[in-house]
Every structure is written in C-alpha cells, then in structure tokens.
C-alpha cells in the first residue's frame, strides 16, 4: 500500500521541552493499533517556528497544523483525521484575527509572510536521516561545485550574491573567502562559529538541530573553494541535542563519501570535527573562538593579522557563522541573481530571527531583508499580548540596542539598524512592552557583559563595572543628573578603547536607551519613579481598602510575614519596612486589591509613614 | 599520577579518553568535558592527572578550568537546577523564578542544599526563549514557569 499521510512532529528544543516525544509515542501506538503503519509515517523534524504553541505538528498532504498537542489527543486525531479525514478542529491553530479555524499552514499569518531559504528544511525533514536531506536537493550544490565549477568560480558566485556575515557585523562573505583563498599556509582551516552566546537567540541552535547537513555542505563547498582540508564546528556545550544531531549527520556524510577522503571521487578531501565550548560569551569573538578551539582560555588576540592570514594553529582560517553557512548551498545551486532577488540591494537574502519577549507568536522566523520591524513584530509576531502597549524592541543582544516605537517602520537591514544605534546582530529580537523598565534592561545587559568580560583589557574589565555601578545607583533611586553625562562619556570611551568586539559594543544597550528613553532615566533620578514598576527600590505595594475582602490569602503567602489583618475585617495592611517587594501578594490576591505604586504618591506615602 | 590512581576505574576511563585524543590538536577543553562527565566535577587531583598525562602545565589546566563557566571545581547536588537568566526570561520575570526557588529550597545561586539534593545555578540562555521563563533540571527543560508550576516540578524531584 502506498503512503497516504506524513505526520511531521516538531522536535525542536522548545517542543521537546513541551514533551513532543510523548506525543510521538502515543501517535505511533495509535497508528499501529489501527493497522495504519504502512499508510502513515511519523517524521521528527527540526523547529517549525511557533515555539509558544508547542508541541506542534503538521500533517501532509492536507497541511493541517496542530498546536498544543497532548499524548491523550492521539486517539482522537488518528480516529477522526487519519481514518475519517476530518481534522480535529479544537486542536488546529485558530487565527485570532479572523476568529476562524485555520486548516492550512500557508493561511496562517505567522507563516504567510515568511520566506524560508536557510530554514527551508527545518520542520520539513528528519534531521537524523541524510536520505531525506538528499531528497530535498541536498549535496547537489556540493556536487555542482566539485564537478562543474573551478575554485574561483565558487568564490565569485558568493561574492556576486552579496551575502554578508549573518553573525551580525555583516562583512561581505565572498571577500572573506577570497582573503583565505589567496593566503598561503601548509594547511587551511574552515570554522563554523556556533557559539551562539547572545541571550535571547536560538537561530543557530534551531538550524543545527533541524538541518545539520546544510551547514556541513556549506562548509565543504567553502573548503573546496579556499583549499582547506579540515573543518571545525565550534558549538556551545549547552546545546546537547544539536551536538548529537551534528555527530549523526557527520557520520552519515562520511559513510556516503560526502565527507572524508576523496569526496565524490573527485580527489578532494575534507573532514569536520565538532568542538564543544565551555560557557564563555567572549568565545563568539572570532579570535577568542580560535583560542578556545586550541584548548586555551578564550581570550581575544590582536588583529591584524586577521584569521584569514593567521588563524587557527597559526594557519589561514575561514570563519563564518552557522546561518551564513546555511546560505551557501542555495546560492551555489540557484545563482547570485536569484539570491539578489530576495532582500534589499545592500543586504540581499533573508535573515533568521528568534522572536521572543512580549509578543504573541514567539519563535523562529525567517524574513526577507528589508521587511519593516512593524511587519515582523505585528504581522508575523501577532503584536503584544494582553492588550499592553509596545515600548521597544531589542536587537543584537548585549552588543545591540533598543529601538522605540517611532522607528518601527524602519526596514530590517544592516545599515538601517546601525543608524538607529542598534545592530542586526545574530538575530535575537526581544520585544518589550510598557511593563519593562528600560533602565533595568540596560542594567541587565551591563551585568551580563561585565560578568563575561575576559579581563584582558582595562576599559572593558574596569569600565563596564563602573557603568554598572552608576546604573545600580539610578535604579535604586540614588542617581544624580550628572550620572547621565558620566554614562555617556564612559560608554563612548569604552567603545573607543576596548580591545575586542565585546567591549567595543557592550555600552550600546546603555547608550541606545539613553538616547531614546532618557525621560525614563530622568524619572528614576528626579522623581524616584519607575513607570514600569520594575525597580524594587522605587516601588511600594498597597492594599486597596475598598477592594480588600480580608480573605487573608496575601498574608498566608507573604514570604516575610509583612502583611497583617484580621479575617473578614478589611483591610489587610502591608508593613512597608518588612516588605521585600516580591510581588507575591499581587499575584495571589483574588480580588485585584493589591496595587503597585511608584513615584510621587508612593514617596509621599513613605514620608507620611515615617512620621 | 601513579598506578594507585589508575586502579580507580574513573581514572582509568579518563586515561583512555586522553589516549583517544592523542592525535588531536588542542584537545584540552574536550578532555576536561569528559573528565567532568566522569567525576561530576574537576577537583585539583583530577586537574593534576590531566596535566601530567597530557604534558600541559597544571597552571594552564587550572587557568582553563576557571575561565569557563561550564567547569566546576566543587561537587554538585543530585539534581542541578539551571535557571535561565537570558533576556527573554529576564523580561518575563526570571528574577521571580530565582526568588521562588530561593524560598522553596533555602539556597541562592551557586549553592547546594544541605541534603545535597539540589544545586541552584544560573545560565545565560537555554535558547528556549519561546517558553520563557524557563529552568532546566538536569537535562529536562521546564517552561512558562510560575509559582505553582515551580512547586509542582520540585515535588517531582524531591525524594
């Protein structure tokens, strides 16, 4: 009997965390019990994107897209949908706009505006099966490069495509390849930077987990073009699933003669080794990454000489980011003109983003460059949940900046984002709403970068903690207006004088929030007010006398016993001195009687309280 | 290093690991990963063993061990709770998660409970931002945490 249905169960990291494996097992059992195992196949794929809705699964050929699937739903899905052809409506994605049940994945706005190039196979094929990759034109680009193209022709097509480094800085990829090709050394290396260290970023992880062969093929093509014989994939130890799938993929490629000695019998030899990082943000910087592969402390080295001339083990080295590698095979196969037809003139192609924070549809998305921030956040992301107001979007992680609402119509490309004081970065995009304090966000990033500074150069090692001190002062209500100038001055100096990319970009989150949200800084200093009610030193909790029903739940839950009162005799009272501002009372009050205050009123109350 | 140590099956395994990397270039970090898997942490004796067997000065081994967050020089509890402090989790209240865990377990970040059941630790980003706020206990990730869910999850591990 021929196969009737393919059931694609997402096995990306987020869906695995939501127990997709149990769903798969339950489905598989039901399919067996109904004697359908010859007709229906379950495929475990990489990330499909909408992580918030996991576990998700997609049924082909009808395209029904199921969300929040539980193991106990398996019987109904098999009975109703697989046997009787009626998709289980209650589990299908419901389009919140149209209030209708969406059956086909293509009709869902989250997917409709995306253009999948790099992620083409993610969520479509089984990443642990090389045959599925090959069936999706896999390794065809490698074959084309090795048998029909000269080395310089490969470099030329990458140069012509205008592809720029997807790690964030946007250096022209073809130029980098050219440098390595013309460098001399007894060995050359090709390295994949998979040290995805930005908090809020999971693009590389998803690609390596969902389609590892794409990266391997890209690296092998590059090795041929620049004359390298050995490759390293440097990957965070925090990504065990990606490491496992990479190892499987490398083994399968070797077995098929697509990696190792005499690839495709062309006489070209190349092999790849996986190297695990060990938790150091600075290792995303290319020279620190090289030091780490060599088994050293991950400390950045002087450039020039650039790695293209003297890199890993002192040899010419080509380093590209995971997503950059993911573009290569498509460009080789479809040509530079095709690639340039997507995106903008100076930033051709697509960009993968990890959309998270205060946005309805969190997850992994791929869009053509040039789409506006508004389209990405509101059309694909579905806007801000719970009726809250958009405040800012943060791009580029600890090296990037916060972009306010008035620039939402800015197109997403390298230059435009840089102009705003943010950067493209590797693809983390975190949306913030009115409940997020921008001074607190700046402090958060500075805590991160001060902690991750490797300690080699003074501006970064000493300067960042000083900036952090000032931010702590401001968020605790002890800042002065002079502090704002000091932050600006110090930030600019650190950018100017730091040794490597970490220090050179670390002040960006502070400078960009100072630029766009100076009024929030001022409020913290002058009015002792945190409008988002986040900075605990500037807020107070109050129980509304009229709303309080004296149920005592707050008092029972208060971890420090700061709430007193008598059952049935409102109101309960919070002892200001004892309160640690943890917010538990607000969380547990069934009547919404607990309020948070900040600014004048609360200061006035404090003064009165102390009388 | 000596034969006494090699009689210990853990050292014998580490010895085989080091042997398997004989032809690799710059494998120190990879060896330390495996050593930590075998011993659970990297006490001075283990670092010294690695140093002698690989012919790398102990100062350098120690330098690498202390540079990277992933390597530990003190033993851990039976279960390691890693609270994600990445940006998405921060925005969605990771501080509260840490606070609730502190209340429930009586320990702060970097500490281990007296009964050695739990070690509380923080990570930068687990890459599960779509489920923020998240924590990972051993290899299992728990997302969309609130007080009730944290309590419920901890109960599953307490024994």
mmCIF file of N, CA, C and O in Angstrom, chain A residues 89-139:
data_model
loop_
_atom_site.group_PDB
_atom_site.id
_atom_site.type_symbol
_atom_site.label_atom_id
_atom_site.label_comp_id
_atom_site.label_asym_id
_atom_site.label_seq_id
_atom_site.Cartn_x
_atom_site.Cartn_y
_atom_site.Cartn_z
ATOM 1 N N UNK A 89 -10.757 19.831 14.894
ATOM 2 C CA UNK A 89 -10.801 21.294 14.868
ATOM 3 C C UNK A 89 -10.283 21.945 16.141
ATOM 4 O O UNK A 89 -9.611 22.957 16.107
ATOM 5 N N UNK A 90 -10.609 21.343 17.292
ATOM 6 C CA UNK A 90 -10.249 22.022 18.532
ATOM 7 C C UNK A 90 -8.732 22.125 18.716
ATOM 8 O O UNK A 90 -8.239 22.904 19.523
ATOM 9 N N UNK A 91 -7.958 21.345 17.969
ATOM 10 C CA UNK A 91 -6.507 21.377 18.113
ATOM 11 C C UNK A 91 -5.807 22.136 16.989
ATOM 12 O O UNK A 91 -4.595 22.265 16.980
ATOM 13 N N UNK A 92 -6.583 22.624 16.034
ATOM 14 C CA UNK A 92 -5.956 23.352 14.939
ATOM 15 C C UNK A 92 -5.691 24.790 15.353
ATOM 16 O O UNK A 92 -6.371 25.325 16.216
ATOM 17 N N UNK A 93 -4.703 25.382 14.724
ATOM 18 C CA UNK A 93 -4.370 26.785 15.005
ATOM 19 C C UNK A 93 -5.580 27.650 14.698
ATOM 20 O O UNK A 93 -6.145 27.615 13.622
ATOM 21 N N UNK A 94 -5.968 28.435 15.673
ATOM 22 C CA UNK A 94 -7.088 29.336 15.447
ATOM 23 C C UNK A 94 -6.534 30.727 15.192
ATOM 24 O O UNK A 94 -5.817 31.276 16.008
ATOM 25 N N UNK A 95 -6.877 31.274 14.071
ATOM 26 C CA UNK A 95 -6.401 32.604 13.738
ATOM 27 C C UNK A 95 -7.143 33.618 14.600
ATOM 28 O O UNK A 95 -8.349 33.786 14.470
ATOM 29 N N UNK A 96 -6.431 34.275 15.507
ATOM 30 C CA UNK A 96 -7.116 35.149 16.459
ATOM 31 C C UNK A 96 -7.789 36.345 15.784
ATOM 32 O O UNK A 96 -8.799 36.853 16.254
ATOM 33 N N UNK A 97 -7.274 36.761 14.648
ATOM 34 C CA UNK A 97 -7.845 37.904 13.944
ATOM 35 C C UNK A 97 -9.219 37.555 13.379
ATOM 36 O O UNK A 97 -10.222 38.184 13.654
ATOM 37 N N UNK A 98 -9.218 36.511 12.594
ATOM 38 C CA UNK A 98 -10.434 36.191 11.856
ATOM 39 C C UNK A 98 -11.399 35.332 12.668
ATOM 40 O O UNK A 98 -12.520 35.092 12.256
ATOM 41 N N UNK A 99 -10.935 34.901 13.849
ATOM 42 C CA UNK A 99 -11.799 34.046 14.673
ATOM 43 C C UNK A 99 -12.285 32.828 13.894
ATOM 44 O O UNK A 99 -13.447 32.461 13.930
ATOM 45 N N UNK A 100 -11.414 32.279 13.126
ATOM 46 C CA UNK A 100 -11.843 31.096 12.396
ATOM 47 C C UNK A 100 -10.752 30.052 12.536
ATOM 48 O O UNK A 100 -9.618 30.358 12.900
ATOM 49 N N UNK A 101 -11.131 28.866 12.252
ATOM 50 C CA UNK A 101 -10.160 27.796 12.360
ATOM 51 C C UNK A 101 -9.358 27.752 11.059
ATOM 52 O O UNK A 101 -9.909 27.717 9.972
ATOM 53 N N UNK A 102 -8.058 27.769 11.212
ATOM 54 C CA UNK A 102 -7.218 27.730 10.032
ATOM 55 C C UNK A 102 -6.747 26.299 9.822
ATOM 56 O O UNK A 102 -6.182 25.695 10.705
ATOM 57 N N UNK A 103 -7.011 25.776 8.664
ATOM 58 C CA UNK A 103 -6.598 24.395 8.429
ATOM 59 C C UNK A 103 -5.249 24.305 7.745
ATOM 60 O O UNK A 103 -4.430 23.486 8.076
ATOM 61 N N UNK A 104 -5.029 25.126 6.777
ATOM 62 C CA UNK A 104 -3.771 25.041 6.044
ATOM 63 C C UNK A 104 -2.728 25.942 6.671
ATOM 64 O O UNK A 104 -3.008 27.053 7.072
ATOM 65 N N UNK A 105 -1.500 25.423 6.747
ATOM 66 C CA UNK A 105 -0.421 26.181 7.363
ATOM 67 C C UNK A 105 -0.139 27.476 6.593
ATOM 68 O O UNK A 105 0.175 28.505 7.173
ATOM 69 N N UNK A 106 -0.290 27.432 5.275
ATOM 70 C CA UNK A 106 0.004 28.587 4.433
ATOM 71 C C UNK A 106 -0.877 29.788 4.740
ATOM 72 O O UNK A 106 -0.524 30.924 4.474
ATOM 73 N N UNK A 107 -2.090 29.511 5.248
ATOM 74 C CA UNK A 107 -3.012 30.619 5.503
ATOM 75 C C UNK A 107 -2.746 31.306 6.833
ATOM 76 O O UNK A 107 -3.377 32.292 7.164
ATOM 77 N N UNK A 108 -1.845 30.771 7.618
ATOM 78 C CA UNK A 108 -1.590 31.354 8.932
ATOM 79 C C UNK A 108 -0.634 32.533 8.772
ATOM 80 O O UNK A 108 0.431 32.380 8.184
ATOM 81 N N UNK A 109 -1.010 33.724 9.286
ATOM 82 C CA UNK A 109 -0.161 34.899 9.070
ATOM 83 C C UNK A 109 1.272 34.687 9.529
ATOM 84 O O UNK A 109 2.213 35.201 8.918
ATOM 85 N N UNK A 110 1.443 33.925 10.600
ATOM 86 C CA UNK A 110 2.782 33.674 11.116
ATOM 87 C C UNK A 110 3.680 33.091 10.030
ATOM 88 O O UNK A 110 4.858 33.403 9.937
ATOM 89 N N UNK A 111 3.123 32.235 9.194
ATOM 90 C CA UNK A 111 3.915 31.612 8.129
ATOM 91 C C UNK A 111 3.845 32.372 6.811
ATOM 92 O O UNK A 111 4.796 32.396 6.050
ATOM 93 N N UNK A 112 2.685 32.997 6.540
ATOM 94 C CA UNK A 112 2.442 33.547 5.214
ATOM 95 C C UNK A 112 3.484 34.584 4.796
ATOM 96 O O UNK A 112 3.856 34.650 3.632
ATOM 97 N N UNK A 113 3.965 35.403 5.739
ATOM 98 C CA UNK A 113 4.889 36.474 5.360
ATOM 99 C C UNK A 113 6.357 36.065 5.406
ATOM 100 O O UNK A 113 7.242 36.863 5.142
ATOM 101 N N UNK A 114 6.600 34.835 5.794
ATOM 102 C CA UNK A 114 7.992 34.412 5.888
ATOM 103 C C UNK A 114 8.507 33.901 4.544
ATOM 104 O O UNK A 114 7.738 33.430 3.717
ATOM 105 N N UNK A 115 9.823 34.015 4.363
ATOM 106 C CA UNK A 115 10.459 33.439 3.185
ATOM 107 C C UNK A 115 11.542 32.504 3.689
ATOM 108 O O UNK A 115 12.497 32.935 4.320
ATOM 109 N N UNK A 116 11.375 31.219 3.455
ATOM 110 C CA UNK A 116 12.327 30.272 4.022
ATOM 111 C C UNK A 116 13.385 29.867 3.004
ATOM 112 O O UNK A 116 13.074 29.215 2.011
ATOM 113 N N UNK A 117 14.598 30.281 3.268
ATOM 114 C CA UNK A 117 15.726 29.851 2.454
ATOM 115 C C UNK A 117 16.620 28.986 3.333
ATOM 116 O O UNK A 117 16.736 27.785 3.145
ATOM 117 N N UNK A 118 17.210 29.628 4.340
ATOM 118 C CA UNK A 118 18.098 28.900 5.240
ATOM 119 C C UNK A 118 17.320 27.818 6.001
ATOM 120 O O UNK A 118 17.793 26.703 6.186
ATOM 121 N N UNK A 119 16.115 28.160 6.413
ATOM 122 C CA UNK A 119 15.322 27.217 7.215
ATOM 123 C C UNK A 119 14.430 26.331 6.355
ATOM 124 O O UNK A 119 13.498 25.729 6.849
ATOM 125 N N UNK A 120 14.700 26.303 5.050
ATOM 126 C CA UNK A 120 13.814 25.591 4.141
ATOM 127 C C UNK A 120 13.483 24.181 4.620
ATOM 128 O O UNK A 120 12.351 23.726 4.557
ATOM 129 N N UNK A 121 14.503 23.476 5.097
ATOM 130 C CA UNK A 121 14.288 22.086 5.510
ATOM 131 C C UNK A 121 13.870 21.938 6.965
ATOM 132 O O UNK A 121 13.468 20.863 7.382
ATOM 133 N N UNK A 122 14.024 23.032 7.736
ATOM 134 C CA UNK A 122 13.723 22.935 9.161
ATOM 135 C C UNK A 122 12.231 22.731 9.339
ATOM 136 O O UNK A 122 11.425 23.544 8.922
ATOM 137 N N UNK A 123 11.867 21.644 9.980
ATOM 138 C CA UNK A 123 10.447 21.372 10.156
ATOM 139 C C UNK A 123 9.867 20.594 8.992
ATOM 140 O O UNK A 123 8.684 20.296 8.969
ATOM 141 N N UNK A 124 10.695 20.276 7.994
ATOM 142 C CA UNK A 124 10.189 19.518 6.849
ATOM 143 C C UNK A 124 10.820 18.144 6.711
ATOM 144 O O UNK A 124 10.222 17.243 6.135
ATOM 145 N N UNK A 125 12.065 18.032 7.173
ATOM 146 C CA UNK A 125 12.722 16.733 7.015
ATOM 147 C C UNK A 125 13.191 16.213 8.358
ATOM 148 O O UNK A 125 13.274 16.945 9.334
ATOM 149 N N UNK A 126 13.488 14.942 8.379
ATOM 150 C CA UNK A 126 14.048 14.318 9.576
ATOM 151 C C UNK A 126 15.545 14.627 9.593
ATOM 152 O O UNK A 126 16.290 14.146 8.735
ATOM 153 N N UNK A 127 15.999 15.430 10.570
ATOM 154 C CA UNK A 127 17.402 15.857 10.557
ATOM 155 C C UNK A 127 18.385 14.713 10.814
ATOM 156 O O UNK A 127 19.576 14.869 10.596
ATOM 157 N N UNK A 128 17.880 13.585 11.261
ATOM 158 C CA UNK A 128 18.791 12.478 11.537
ATOM 159 C C UNK A 128 18.862 11.493 10.369
ATOM 160 O O UNK A 128 19.422 10.414 10.490
ATOM 161 N N UNK A 129 18.266 11.877 9.241
ATOM 162 C CA UNK A 129 18.253 10.975 8.097
ATOM 163 C C UNK A 129 18.785 11.690 6.857
ATOM 164 O O UNK A 129 18.122 12.541 6.275
ATOM 165 N N UNK A 130 19.987 11.326 6.448
ATOM 166 C CA UNK A 130 20.650 12.017 5.331
ATOM 167 C C UNK A 130 19.869 11.818 4.027
ATOM 168 O O UNK A 130 19.888 12.674 3.143
ATOM 169 N N UNK A 131 19.153 10.714 3.924
ATOM 170 C CA UNK A 131 18.423 10.471 2.676
ATOM 171 C C UNK A 131 17.315 11.492 2.457
ATOM 172 O O UNK A 131 17.032 11.890 1.327
ATOM 173 N N UNK A 132 16.700 11.916 3.550
ATOM 174 C CA UNK A 132 15.669 12.944 3.398
ATOM 175 C C UNK A 132 16.296 14.261 2.948
ATOM 176 O O UNK A 132 15.722 15.006 2.163
ATOM 177 N N UNK A 133 17.488 14.533 3.469
ATOM 178 C CA UNK A 133 18.180 15.754 3.056
ATOM 179 C C UNK A 133 18.534 15.680 1.569
ATOM 180 O O UNK A 133 18.338 16.633 0.822
ATOM 181 N N UNK A 134 19.021 14.525 1.161
ATOM 182 C CA UNK A 134 19.406 14.369 -0.243
ATOM 183 C C UNK A 134 18.169 14.476 -1.148
ATOM 184 O O UNK A 134 18.213 15.088 -2.219
ATOM 185 N N UNK A 135 17.047 13.920 -0.685
ATOM 186 C CA UNK A 135 15.812 14.002 -1.478
ATOM 187 C C UNK A 135 15.372 15.455 -1.652
ATOM 188 O O UNK A 135 14.699 15.806 -2.620
ATOM 189 N N UNK A 136 15.769 16.330 -0.724
ATOM 190 C CA UNK A 136 15.440 17.757 -0.837
ATOM 191 C C UNK A 136 16.608 18.508 -1.482
ATOM 192 O O UNK A 136 17.008 19.575 -1.027
ATOM 193 N N UNK A 137 17.184 17.953 -2.500
ATOM 194 C CA UNK A 137 18.302 18.537 -3.254
ATOM 195 C C UNK A 137 19.595 18.645 -2.444
ATOM 196 O O UNK A 137 20.486 19.410 -2.793
ATOM 197 N N UNK A 138 19.669 17.931 -1.339
ATOM 198 C CA UNK A 138 20.858 18.016 -0.509
ATOM 199 C C UNK A 138 22.097 17.506 -1.221
ATOM 200 O O UNK A 138 22.026 16.557 -2.000
ATOM 201 N N UNK A 139 23.205 18.126 -0.955
ATOM 202 C CA UNK A 139 24.524 17.802 -1.511
ATOM 203 C C UNK A 139 24.587 17.952 -3.029
ATOM 204 O O UNK A 139 25.579 17.589 -3.647
#
